[in-house]
PDB file of C-alpha atoms in Angstrom:
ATOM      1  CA  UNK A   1     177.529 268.366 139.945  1.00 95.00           C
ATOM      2  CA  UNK A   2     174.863 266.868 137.731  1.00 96.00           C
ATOM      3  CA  UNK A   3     171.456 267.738 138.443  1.00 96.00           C
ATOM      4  CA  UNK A   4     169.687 265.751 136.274  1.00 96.00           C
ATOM      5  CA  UNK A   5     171.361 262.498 137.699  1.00 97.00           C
ATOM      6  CA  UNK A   6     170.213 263.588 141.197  1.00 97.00           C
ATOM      7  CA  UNK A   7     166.948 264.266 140.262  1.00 97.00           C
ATOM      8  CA  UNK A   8     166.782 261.118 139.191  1.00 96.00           C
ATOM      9  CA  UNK A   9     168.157 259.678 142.054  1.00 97.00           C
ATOM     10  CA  UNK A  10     165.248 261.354 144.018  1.00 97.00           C
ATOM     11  CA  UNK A  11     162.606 260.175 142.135  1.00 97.00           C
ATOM     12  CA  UNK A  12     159.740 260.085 144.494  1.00 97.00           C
ATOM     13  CA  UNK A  13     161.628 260.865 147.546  1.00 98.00           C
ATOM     14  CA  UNK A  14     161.811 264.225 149.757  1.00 98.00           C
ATOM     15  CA  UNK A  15     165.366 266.194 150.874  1.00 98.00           C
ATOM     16  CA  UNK A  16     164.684 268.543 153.317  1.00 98.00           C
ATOM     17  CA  UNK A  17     166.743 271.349 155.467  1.00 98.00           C
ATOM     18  CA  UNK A  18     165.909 271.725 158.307  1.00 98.00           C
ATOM     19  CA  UNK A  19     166.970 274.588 160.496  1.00 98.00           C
ATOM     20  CA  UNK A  20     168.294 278.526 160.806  1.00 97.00           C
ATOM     21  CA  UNK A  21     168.737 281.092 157.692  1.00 96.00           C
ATOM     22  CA  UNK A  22     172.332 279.403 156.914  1.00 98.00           C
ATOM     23  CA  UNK A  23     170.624 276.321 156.002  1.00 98.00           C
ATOM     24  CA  UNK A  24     167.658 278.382 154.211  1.00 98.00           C
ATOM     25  CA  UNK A  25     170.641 279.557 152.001  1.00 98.00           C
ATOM     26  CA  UNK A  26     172.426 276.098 151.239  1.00 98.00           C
ATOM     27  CA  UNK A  27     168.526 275.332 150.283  1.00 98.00           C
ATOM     28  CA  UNK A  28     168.283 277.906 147.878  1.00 98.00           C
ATOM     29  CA  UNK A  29     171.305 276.573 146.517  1.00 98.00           C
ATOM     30  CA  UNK A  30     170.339 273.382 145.717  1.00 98.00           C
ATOM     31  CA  UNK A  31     167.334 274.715 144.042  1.00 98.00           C
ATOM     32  CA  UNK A  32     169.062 276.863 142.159  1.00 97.00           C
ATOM     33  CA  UNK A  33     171.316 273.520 141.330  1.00 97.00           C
ATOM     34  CA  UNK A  34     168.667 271.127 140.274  1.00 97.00           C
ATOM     35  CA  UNK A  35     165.815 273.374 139.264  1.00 96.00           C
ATOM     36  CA  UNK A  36     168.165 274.175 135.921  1.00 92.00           C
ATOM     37  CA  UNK A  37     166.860 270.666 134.408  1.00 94.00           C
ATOM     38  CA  UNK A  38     162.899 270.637 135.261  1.00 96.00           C
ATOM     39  CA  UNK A  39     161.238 272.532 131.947  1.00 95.00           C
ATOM     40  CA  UNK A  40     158.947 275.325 133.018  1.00 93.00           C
ATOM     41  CA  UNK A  41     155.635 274.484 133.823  1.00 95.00           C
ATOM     42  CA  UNK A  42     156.933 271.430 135.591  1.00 97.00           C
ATOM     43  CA  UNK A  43     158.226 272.843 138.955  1.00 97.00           C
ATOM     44  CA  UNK A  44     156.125 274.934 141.888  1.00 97.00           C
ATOM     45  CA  UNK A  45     157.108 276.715 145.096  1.00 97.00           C
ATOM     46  CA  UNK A  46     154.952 276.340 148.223  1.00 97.00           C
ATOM     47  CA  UNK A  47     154.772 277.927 151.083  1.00 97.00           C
ATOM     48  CA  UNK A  48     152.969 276.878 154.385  1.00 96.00           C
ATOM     49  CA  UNK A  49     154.065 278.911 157.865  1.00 95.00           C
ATOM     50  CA  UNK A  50     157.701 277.310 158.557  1.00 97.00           C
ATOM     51  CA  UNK A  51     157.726 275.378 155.461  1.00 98.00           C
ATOM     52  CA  UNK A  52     158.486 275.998 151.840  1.00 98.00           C
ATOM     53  CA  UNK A  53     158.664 273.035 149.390  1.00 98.00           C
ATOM     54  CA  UNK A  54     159.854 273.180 145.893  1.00 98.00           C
ATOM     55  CA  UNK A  55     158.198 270.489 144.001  1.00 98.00           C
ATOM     56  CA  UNK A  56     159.882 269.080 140.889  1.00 98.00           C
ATOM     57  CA  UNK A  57     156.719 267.517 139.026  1.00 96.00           C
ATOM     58  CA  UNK A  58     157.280 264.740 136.549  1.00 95.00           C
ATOM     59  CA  UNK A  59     159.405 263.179 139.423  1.00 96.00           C
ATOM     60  CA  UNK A  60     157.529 264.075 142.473  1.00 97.00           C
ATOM     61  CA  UNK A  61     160.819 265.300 144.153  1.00 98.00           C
ATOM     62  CA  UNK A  62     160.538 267.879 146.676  1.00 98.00           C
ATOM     63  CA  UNK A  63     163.627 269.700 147.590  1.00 98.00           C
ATOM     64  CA  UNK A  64     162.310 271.780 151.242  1.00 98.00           C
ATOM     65  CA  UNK A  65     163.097 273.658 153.902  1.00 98.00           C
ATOM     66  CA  UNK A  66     161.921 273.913 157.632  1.00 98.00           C
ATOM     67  CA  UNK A  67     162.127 277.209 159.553  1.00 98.00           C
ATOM     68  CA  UNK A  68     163.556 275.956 163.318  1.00 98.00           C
ATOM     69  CA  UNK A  69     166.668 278.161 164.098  1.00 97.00           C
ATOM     70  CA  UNK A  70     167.438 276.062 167.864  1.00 98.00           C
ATOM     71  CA  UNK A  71     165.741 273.167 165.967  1.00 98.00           C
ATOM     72  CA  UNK A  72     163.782 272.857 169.529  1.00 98.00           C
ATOM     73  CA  UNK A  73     160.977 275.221 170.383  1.00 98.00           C
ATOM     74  CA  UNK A  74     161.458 278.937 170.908  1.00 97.00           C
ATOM     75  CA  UNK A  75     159.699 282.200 170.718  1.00 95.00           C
ATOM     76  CA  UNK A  76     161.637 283.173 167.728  1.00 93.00           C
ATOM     77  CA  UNK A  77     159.852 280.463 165.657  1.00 95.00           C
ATOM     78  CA  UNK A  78     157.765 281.995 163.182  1.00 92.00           C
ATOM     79  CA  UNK A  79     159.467 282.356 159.707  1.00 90.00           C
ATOM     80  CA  UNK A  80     158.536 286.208 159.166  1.00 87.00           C
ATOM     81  CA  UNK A  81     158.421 287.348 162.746  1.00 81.00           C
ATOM     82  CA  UNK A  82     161.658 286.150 164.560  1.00 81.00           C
ATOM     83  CA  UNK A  83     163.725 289.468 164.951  1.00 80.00           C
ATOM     84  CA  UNK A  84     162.837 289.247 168.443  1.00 85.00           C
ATOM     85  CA  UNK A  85     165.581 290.704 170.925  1.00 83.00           C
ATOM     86  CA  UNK A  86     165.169 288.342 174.399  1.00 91.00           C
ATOM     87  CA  UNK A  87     165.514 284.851 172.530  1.00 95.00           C
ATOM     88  CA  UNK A  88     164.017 282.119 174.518  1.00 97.00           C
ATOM     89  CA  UNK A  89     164.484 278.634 174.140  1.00 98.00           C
ATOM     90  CA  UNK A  90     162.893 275.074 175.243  1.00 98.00           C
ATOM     91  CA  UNK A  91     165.868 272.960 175.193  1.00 98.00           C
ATOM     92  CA  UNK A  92     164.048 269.614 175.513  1.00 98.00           C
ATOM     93  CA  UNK A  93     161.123 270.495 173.899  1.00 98.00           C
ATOM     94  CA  UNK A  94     161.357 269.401 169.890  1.00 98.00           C
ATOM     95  CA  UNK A  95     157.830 267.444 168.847  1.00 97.00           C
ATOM     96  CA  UNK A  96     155.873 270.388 167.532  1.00 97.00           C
ATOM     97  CA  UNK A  97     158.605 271.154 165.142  1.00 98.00           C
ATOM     98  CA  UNK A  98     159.667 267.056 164.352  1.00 98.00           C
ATOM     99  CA  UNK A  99     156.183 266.178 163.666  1.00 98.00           C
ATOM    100  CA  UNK A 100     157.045 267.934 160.602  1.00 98.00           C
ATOM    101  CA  UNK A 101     160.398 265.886 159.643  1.00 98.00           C
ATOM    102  CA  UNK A 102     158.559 262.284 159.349  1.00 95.00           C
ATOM    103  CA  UNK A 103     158.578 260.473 156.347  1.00 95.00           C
ATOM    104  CA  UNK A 104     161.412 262.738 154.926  1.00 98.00           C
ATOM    105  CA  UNK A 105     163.894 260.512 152.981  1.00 98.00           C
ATOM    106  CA  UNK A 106     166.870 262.694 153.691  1.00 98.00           C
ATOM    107  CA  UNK A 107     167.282 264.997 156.439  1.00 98.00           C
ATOM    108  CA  UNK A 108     169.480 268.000 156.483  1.00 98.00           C
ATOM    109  CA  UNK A 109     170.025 269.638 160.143  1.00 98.00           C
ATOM    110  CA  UNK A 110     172.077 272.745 161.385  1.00 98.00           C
ATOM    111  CA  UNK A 111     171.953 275.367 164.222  1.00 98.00           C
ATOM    112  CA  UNK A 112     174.145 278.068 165.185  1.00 98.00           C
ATOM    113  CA  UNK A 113     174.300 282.080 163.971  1.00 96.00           C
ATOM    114  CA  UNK A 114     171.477 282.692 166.658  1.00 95.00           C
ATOM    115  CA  UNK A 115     173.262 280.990 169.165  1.00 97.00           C
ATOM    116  CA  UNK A 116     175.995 283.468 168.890  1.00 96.00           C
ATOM    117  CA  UNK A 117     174.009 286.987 169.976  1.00 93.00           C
ATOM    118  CA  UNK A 118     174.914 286.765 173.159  1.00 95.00           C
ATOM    119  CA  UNK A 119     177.176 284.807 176.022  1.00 96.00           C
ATOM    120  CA  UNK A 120     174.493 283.105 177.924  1.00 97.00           C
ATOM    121  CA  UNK A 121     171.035 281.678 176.670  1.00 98.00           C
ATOM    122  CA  UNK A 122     167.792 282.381 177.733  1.00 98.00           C
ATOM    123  CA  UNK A 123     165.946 279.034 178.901  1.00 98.00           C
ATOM    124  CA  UNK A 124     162.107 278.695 180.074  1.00 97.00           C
ATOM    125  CA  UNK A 125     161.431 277.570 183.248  1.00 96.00           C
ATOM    126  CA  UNK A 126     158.063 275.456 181.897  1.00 94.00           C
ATOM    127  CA  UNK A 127     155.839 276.048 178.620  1.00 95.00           C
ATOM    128  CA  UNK A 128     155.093 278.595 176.564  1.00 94.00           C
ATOM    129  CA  UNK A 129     151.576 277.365 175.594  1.00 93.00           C
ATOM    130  CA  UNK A 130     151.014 277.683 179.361  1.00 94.00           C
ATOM    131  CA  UNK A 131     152.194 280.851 179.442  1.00 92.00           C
ATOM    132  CA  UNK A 132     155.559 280.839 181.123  1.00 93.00           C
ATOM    133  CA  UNK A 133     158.072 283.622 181.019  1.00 92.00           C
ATOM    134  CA  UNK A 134     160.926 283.269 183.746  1.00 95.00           C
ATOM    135  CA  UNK A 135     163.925 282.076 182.623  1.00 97.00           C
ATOM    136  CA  UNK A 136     167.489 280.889 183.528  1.00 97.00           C
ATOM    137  CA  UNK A 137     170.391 282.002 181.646  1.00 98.00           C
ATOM    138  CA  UNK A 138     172.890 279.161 180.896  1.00 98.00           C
ATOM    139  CA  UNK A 139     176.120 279.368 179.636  1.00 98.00           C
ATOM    140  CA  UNK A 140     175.666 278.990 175.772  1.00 98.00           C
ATOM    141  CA  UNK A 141     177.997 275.416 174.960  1.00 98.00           C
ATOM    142  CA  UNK A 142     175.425 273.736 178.095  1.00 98.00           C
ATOM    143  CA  UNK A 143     172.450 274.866 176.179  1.00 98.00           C
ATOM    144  CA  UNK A 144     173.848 274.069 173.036  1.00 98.00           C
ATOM    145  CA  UNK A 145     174.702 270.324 174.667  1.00 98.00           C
ATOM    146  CA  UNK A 146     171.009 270.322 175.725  1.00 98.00           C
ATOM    147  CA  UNK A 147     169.147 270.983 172.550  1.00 98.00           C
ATOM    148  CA  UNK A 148     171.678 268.354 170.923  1.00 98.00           C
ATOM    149  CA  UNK A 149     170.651 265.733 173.221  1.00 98.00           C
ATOM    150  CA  UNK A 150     167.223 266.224 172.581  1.00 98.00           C
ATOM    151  CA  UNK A 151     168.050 266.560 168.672  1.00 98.00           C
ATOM    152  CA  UNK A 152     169.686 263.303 168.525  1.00 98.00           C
ATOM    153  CA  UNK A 153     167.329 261.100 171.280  1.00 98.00           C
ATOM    154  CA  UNK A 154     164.293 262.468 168.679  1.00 98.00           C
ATOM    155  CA  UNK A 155     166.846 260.956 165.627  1.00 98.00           C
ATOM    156  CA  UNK A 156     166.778 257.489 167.520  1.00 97.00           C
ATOM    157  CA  UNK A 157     163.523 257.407 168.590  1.00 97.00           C
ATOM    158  CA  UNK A 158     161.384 257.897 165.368  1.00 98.00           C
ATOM    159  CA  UNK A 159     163.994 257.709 162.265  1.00 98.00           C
ATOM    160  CA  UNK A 160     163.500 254.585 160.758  1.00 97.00           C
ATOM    161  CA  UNK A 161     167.496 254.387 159.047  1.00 97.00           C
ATOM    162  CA  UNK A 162     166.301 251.853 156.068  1.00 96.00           C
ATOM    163  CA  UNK A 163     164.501 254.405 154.847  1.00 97.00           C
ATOM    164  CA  UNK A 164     166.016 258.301 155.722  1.00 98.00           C
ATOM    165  CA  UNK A 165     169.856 259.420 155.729  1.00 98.00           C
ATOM    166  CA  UNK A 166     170.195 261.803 158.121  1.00 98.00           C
ATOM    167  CA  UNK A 167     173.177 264.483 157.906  1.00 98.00           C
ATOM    168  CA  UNK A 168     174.180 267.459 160.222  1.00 98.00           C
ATOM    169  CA  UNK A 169     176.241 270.213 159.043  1.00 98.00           C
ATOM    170  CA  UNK A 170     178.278 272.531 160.977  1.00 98.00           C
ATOM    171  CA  UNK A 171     178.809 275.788 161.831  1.00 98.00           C
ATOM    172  CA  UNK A 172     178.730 278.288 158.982  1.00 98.00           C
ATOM    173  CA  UNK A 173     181.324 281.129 159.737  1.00 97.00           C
ATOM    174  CA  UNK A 174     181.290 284.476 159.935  1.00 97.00           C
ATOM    175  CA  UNK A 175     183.667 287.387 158.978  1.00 97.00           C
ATOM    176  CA  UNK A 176     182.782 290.354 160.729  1.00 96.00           C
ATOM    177  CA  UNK A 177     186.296 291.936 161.825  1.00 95.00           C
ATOM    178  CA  UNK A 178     189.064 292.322 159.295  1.00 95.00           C
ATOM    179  CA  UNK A 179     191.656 292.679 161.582  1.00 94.00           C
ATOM    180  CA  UNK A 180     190.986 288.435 161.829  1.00 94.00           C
ATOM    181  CA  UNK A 181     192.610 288.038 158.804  1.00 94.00           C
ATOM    182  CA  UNK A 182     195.537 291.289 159.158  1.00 91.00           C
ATOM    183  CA  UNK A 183     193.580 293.913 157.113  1.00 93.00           C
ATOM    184  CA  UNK A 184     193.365 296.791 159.522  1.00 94.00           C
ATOM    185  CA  UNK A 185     192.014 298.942 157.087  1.00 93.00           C
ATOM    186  CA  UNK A 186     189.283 296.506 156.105  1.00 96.00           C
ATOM    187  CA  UNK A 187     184.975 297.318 157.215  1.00 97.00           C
ATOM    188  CA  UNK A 188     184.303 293.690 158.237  1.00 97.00           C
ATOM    189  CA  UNK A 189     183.864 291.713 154.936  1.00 97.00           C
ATOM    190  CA  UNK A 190     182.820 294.456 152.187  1.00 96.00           C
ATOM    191  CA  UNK A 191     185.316 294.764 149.761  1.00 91.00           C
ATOM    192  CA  UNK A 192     187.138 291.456 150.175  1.00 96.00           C
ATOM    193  CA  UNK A 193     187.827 290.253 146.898  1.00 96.00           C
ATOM    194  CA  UNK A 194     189.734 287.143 147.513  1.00 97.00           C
ATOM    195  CA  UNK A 195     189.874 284.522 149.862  1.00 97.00           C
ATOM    196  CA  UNK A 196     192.897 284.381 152.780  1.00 95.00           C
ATOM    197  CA  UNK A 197     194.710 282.967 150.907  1.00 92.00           C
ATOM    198  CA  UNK A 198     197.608 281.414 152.815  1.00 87.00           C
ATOM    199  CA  UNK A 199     196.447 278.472 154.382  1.00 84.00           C
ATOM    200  CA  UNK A 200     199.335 277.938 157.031  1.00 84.00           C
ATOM    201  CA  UNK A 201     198.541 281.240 158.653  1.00 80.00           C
ATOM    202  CA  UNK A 202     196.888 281.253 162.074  1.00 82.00           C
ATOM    203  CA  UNK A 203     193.814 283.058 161.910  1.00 89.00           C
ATOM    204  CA  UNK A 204     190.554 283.349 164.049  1.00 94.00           C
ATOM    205  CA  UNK A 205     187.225 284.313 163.065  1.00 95.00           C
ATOM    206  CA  UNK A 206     185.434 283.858 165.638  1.00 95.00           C
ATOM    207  CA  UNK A 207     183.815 280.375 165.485  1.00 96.00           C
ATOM    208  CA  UNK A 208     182.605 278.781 168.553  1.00 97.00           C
ATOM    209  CA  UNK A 209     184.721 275.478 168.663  1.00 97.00           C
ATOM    210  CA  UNK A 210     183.191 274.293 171.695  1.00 98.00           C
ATOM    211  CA  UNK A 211     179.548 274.263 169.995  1.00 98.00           C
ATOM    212  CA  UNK A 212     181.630 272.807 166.933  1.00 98.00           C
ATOM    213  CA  UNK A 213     182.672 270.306 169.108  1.00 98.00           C
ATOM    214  CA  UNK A 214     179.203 269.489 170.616  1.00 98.00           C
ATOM    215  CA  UNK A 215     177.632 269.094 167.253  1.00 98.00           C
ATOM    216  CA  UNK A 216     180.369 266.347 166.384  1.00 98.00           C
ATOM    217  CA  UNK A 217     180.223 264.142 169.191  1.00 97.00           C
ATOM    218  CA  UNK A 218     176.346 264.016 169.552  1.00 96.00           C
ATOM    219  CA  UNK A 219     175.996 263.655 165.830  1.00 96.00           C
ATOM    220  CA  UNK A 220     178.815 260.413 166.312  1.00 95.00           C
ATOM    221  CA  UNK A 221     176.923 259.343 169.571  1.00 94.00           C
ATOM    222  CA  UNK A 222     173.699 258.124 168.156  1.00 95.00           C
ATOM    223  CA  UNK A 223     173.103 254.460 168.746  1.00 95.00           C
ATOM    224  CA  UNK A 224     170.710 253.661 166.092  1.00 96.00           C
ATOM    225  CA  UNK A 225     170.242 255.938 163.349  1.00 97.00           C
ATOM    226  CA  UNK A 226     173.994 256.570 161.738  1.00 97.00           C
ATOM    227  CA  UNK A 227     174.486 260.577 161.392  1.00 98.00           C
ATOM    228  CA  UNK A 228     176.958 262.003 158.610  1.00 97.00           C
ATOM    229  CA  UNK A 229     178.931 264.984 159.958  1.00 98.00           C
ATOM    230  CA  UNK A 230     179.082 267.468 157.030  1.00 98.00           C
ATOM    231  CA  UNK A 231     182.005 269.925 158.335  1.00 97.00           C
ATOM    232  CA  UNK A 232     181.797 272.631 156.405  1.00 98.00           C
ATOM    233  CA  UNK A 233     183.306 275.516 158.679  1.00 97.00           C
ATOM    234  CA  UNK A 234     186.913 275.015 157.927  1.00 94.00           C
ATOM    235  CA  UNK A 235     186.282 275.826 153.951  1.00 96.00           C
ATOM    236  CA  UNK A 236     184.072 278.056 154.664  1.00 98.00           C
ATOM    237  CA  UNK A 237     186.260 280.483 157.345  1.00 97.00           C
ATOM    238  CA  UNK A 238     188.859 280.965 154.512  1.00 97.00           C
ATOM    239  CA  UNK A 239     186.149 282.355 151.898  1.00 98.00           C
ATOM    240  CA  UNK A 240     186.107 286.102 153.373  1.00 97.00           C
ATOM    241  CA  UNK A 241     184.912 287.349 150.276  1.00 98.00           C
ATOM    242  CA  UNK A 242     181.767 285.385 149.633  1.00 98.00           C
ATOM    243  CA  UNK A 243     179.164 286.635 151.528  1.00 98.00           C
ATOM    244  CA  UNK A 244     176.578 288.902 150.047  1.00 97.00           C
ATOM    245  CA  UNK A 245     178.034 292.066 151.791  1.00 97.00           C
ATOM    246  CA  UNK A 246     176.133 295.295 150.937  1.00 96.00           C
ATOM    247  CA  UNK A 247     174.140 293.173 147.943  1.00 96.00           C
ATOM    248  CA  UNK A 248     171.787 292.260 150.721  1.00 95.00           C
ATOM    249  CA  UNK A 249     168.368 292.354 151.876  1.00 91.00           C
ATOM    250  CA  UNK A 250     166.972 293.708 155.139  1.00 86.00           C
ATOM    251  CA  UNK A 251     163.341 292.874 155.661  1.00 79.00           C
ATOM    252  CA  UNK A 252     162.547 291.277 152.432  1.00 82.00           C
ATOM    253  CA  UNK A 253     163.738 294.504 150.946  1.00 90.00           C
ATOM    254  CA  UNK A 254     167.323 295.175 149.336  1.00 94.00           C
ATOM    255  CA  UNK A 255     169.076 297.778 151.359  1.00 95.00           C
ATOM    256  CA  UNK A 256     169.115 301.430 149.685  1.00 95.00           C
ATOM    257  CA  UNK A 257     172.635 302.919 147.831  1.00 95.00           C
ATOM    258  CA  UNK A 258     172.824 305.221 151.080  1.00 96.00           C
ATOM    259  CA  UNK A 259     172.351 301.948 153.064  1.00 95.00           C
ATOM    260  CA  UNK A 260     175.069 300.129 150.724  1.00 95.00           C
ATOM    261  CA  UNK A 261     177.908 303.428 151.046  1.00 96.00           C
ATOM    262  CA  UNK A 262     177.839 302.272 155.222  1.00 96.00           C
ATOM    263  CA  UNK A 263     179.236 298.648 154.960  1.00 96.00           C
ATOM    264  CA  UNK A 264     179.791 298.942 158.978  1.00 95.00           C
ATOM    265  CA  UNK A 265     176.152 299.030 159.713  1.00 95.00           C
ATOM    266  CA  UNK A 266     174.518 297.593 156.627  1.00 96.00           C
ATOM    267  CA  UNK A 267     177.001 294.846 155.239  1.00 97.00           C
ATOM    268  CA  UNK A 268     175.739 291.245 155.947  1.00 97.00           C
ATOM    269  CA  UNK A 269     179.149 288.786 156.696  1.00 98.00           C
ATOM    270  CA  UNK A 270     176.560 286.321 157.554  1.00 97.00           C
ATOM    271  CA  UNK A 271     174.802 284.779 154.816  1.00 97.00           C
ATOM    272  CA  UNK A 272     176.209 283.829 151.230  1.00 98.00           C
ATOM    273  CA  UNK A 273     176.442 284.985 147.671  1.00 97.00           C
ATOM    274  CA  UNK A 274     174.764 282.378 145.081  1.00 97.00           C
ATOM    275  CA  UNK A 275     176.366 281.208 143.156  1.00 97.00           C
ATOM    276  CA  UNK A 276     178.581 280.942 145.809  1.00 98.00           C
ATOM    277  CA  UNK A 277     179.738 278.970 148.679  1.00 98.00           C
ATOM    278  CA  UNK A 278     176.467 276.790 149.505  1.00 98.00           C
ATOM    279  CA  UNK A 279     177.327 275.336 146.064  1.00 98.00           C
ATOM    280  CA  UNK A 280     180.307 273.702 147.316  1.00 98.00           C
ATOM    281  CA  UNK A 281     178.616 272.364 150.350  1.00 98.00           C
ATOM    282  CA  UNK A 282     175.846 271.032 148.164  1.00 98.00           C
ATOM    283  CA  UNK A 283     178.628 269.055 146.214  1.00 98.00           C
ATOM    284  CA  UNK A 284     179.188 267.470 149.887  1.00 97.00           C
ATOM    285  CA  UNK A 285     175.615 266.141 149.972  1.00 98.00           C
ATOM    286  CA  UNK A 286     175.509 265.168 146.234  1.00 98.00           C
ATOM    287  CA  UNK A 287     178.258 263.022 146.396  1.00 97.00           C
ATOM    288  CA  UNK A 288     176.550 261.299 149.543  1.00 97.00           C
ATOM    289  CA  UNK A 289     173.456 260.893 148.034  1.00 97.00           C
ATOM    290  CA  UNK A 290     174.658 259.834 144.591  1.00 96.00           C
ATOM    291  CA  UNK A 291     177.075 257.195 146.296  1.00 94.00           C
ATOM    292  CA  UNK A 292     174.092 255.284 148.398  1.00 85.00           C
ATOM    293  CA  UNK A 293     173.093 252.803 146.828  1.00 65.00           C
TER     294      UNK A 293
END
C-alpha cells in the first residue's frame, strides 16, 4: 500500500463510504492509511450531521463517510442518536440520503450488522415525515432484497459510470460464540489471540448467506452502471482475534477496567482493531483504484 501514489491518484476527486459503523471503520482505515503522507497543517476533519469529510489540502482529496446503516431511510438515521430499539425502515425510500452521494468519484456501499438484531424487519406502512407508525414485519432476506432493489435502480438512474466507480462490499462478520470455532471455554472473542487457523475446517459464525447472496446478485444485476463486488466476509470470518474486544468504546466513551474484567457483556466482536483488518480490505480498493486507468 502506497499512500502517496493514491493520493495522487485522487487528485481532485472524492472517495466516499457510504453506509453502517463497519464501513465507518474501513473509513477510518483509510485515513489512517493515506493521512501518514499529508504534512500537518495540510489536512482537516469536518463534520456535518451524517457526514464527516477528511480533506487532504494541497490535493483537494476528500476521503468521507456517510452515516445510512439500511442505506434507505429509517428512524435510526441520525449519526449520534440511532441506539433506538424498534428499528424501522423505508425500503424504497433512498433520495434524502442519495442526494448526498452525487458527484462522488468513487462510491463505497455496505449494509448489514443492523440487519441482524432480530428475525423479521420492521417496515412502514407510508412516511415518516407524514407521521406514520404501523408497520409490517417481513422476513429479513425480503427486506434485505427490497432495499437492494432500490439501492441499485438509484445506481442506474443517476450514476453517470464515465465519471464514478461504484463498489459494494459485503458482509463484515462477527464472532460472538466461541464454541463456532471449538473453544468451549472461550467468552465470545476476548482473548483470541490468533486466527482459526486451519482453513479446511468447517466452521460457522453466523453470517447470513442469504443476505450475502442478495448483495451479490443485485450488485451483478445492474444494467448500466458496472458494480465491483468487494467480498470481504470469507477473510474476514477466519480473523477471530481482530476485533477491538474489551479495548472498546461505548457511547463515545472507552468502557471502564470493571467494564473490561466482563468480556460477556462489554466485549465488542463487532467492529475492528486498527491497524487491523479494514487495512486489508482497503488494499482491495487500492488496487482497484490504482489499476483504472
Amino acid at each position: 500500500f502506497k499512500p502517496k501514489l493514491l493520493v495522487e491518484k485522487l487528485r481532485g476527486k472524492r472517495l466516499m463510504f457510504v453506509g453502517d459503523s463497519l464501513n465507518r471503520n474501513q473509513w477510518e482505515s483509510m485515513v489512517c492509511l493515506v493521512q501518514s503522507v499529508v504534512p500537518p497543517g495540510k489536512k482537516a476533519l469536518i463534520k456535518s450531521g451524517s457526514l464527516t469529510i477528511f480533506k487532504i489540502q494541497d490535493y483537494n482529496v476528500t476521503v468521507e463517510f456517510y452515516w445510512a446503516p439500511f442505506l434507505v431511510e429509517s428512524n435510526s438515521d441520525d449519526p449520534k442518536q440511532h441506539s433506538i430499539l424498534n428499528r424501522i425502515i423505508m425500503p424504497e425510500s433512498i433520495a434524502k440520503h442519495a442526494v448526498h452521494w452525487k458527484d462522488v468519484d468513487y462510491l463505497i456501499f455496505n449494509t448489514y450488522i443492523w440487519w441482524m438484531n432480530t428475525i423479521q424487519i420492521k417496515v412502514l406502512r407510508g412516511s415518516f415525515d407524514k407521521g406514520a407508525t404501523e408497520y409490517d414485519e417481513v422476513e429479513r432476506p425480503e427486506a434485505y432484497r427490497r432495499v437492494m432493489r432500490t439501492w441499485s435502480k438509484w445506481v442506474d438512474e443517476n450514476i453517470d459510470p464515465n465519471r464514478t466507480k461504484v463498489y459494494f462490499s459485503s458482509m463484515s462478520p462477527l464472532h460472538i460464540k466461541s464454541l463456532d470455532w471449538n473453544n468451549p471455554n472461550g467468552v465470545k472473542c476476548a482473548k483470541e489471540t490468533t486466527p482459526i487457523l486451519n482453513t479446511s475446517l468447517s466452521f460457522d459464525v453466523g453470517t447470513d448467506k442469504r443476505l450475502f447472496l442478495a448483495a451479490h446478485n443485485v450488485s451483478r444485476a445492474t444494467k448500466r452502471v458496472p458494480v465491483s463486488f468487494l467480498d470481504i466476509t470469507t477473510l474476514s470470518e477466519y480473523r477471530k482475534d481482530a476485533h477491538t474486544s474489551v479495548y472498546t468504546i461505548r457511547q463515545g466513551m472507552m468502557i471502564t477496567p470493571e467494564q473490561q474484567s466482563d468480556p460477556d457483556t462489554f466485549a465488542d466482536c463487532i467492529h475492528w482493531c486498527l491497524p487491523g483488518l479494514p487495512d486489508t480490505w482497503n488494499e482491495f480498493l487500492y488496487t482497484s483504484i490504482i489499476s483504472r486507468t
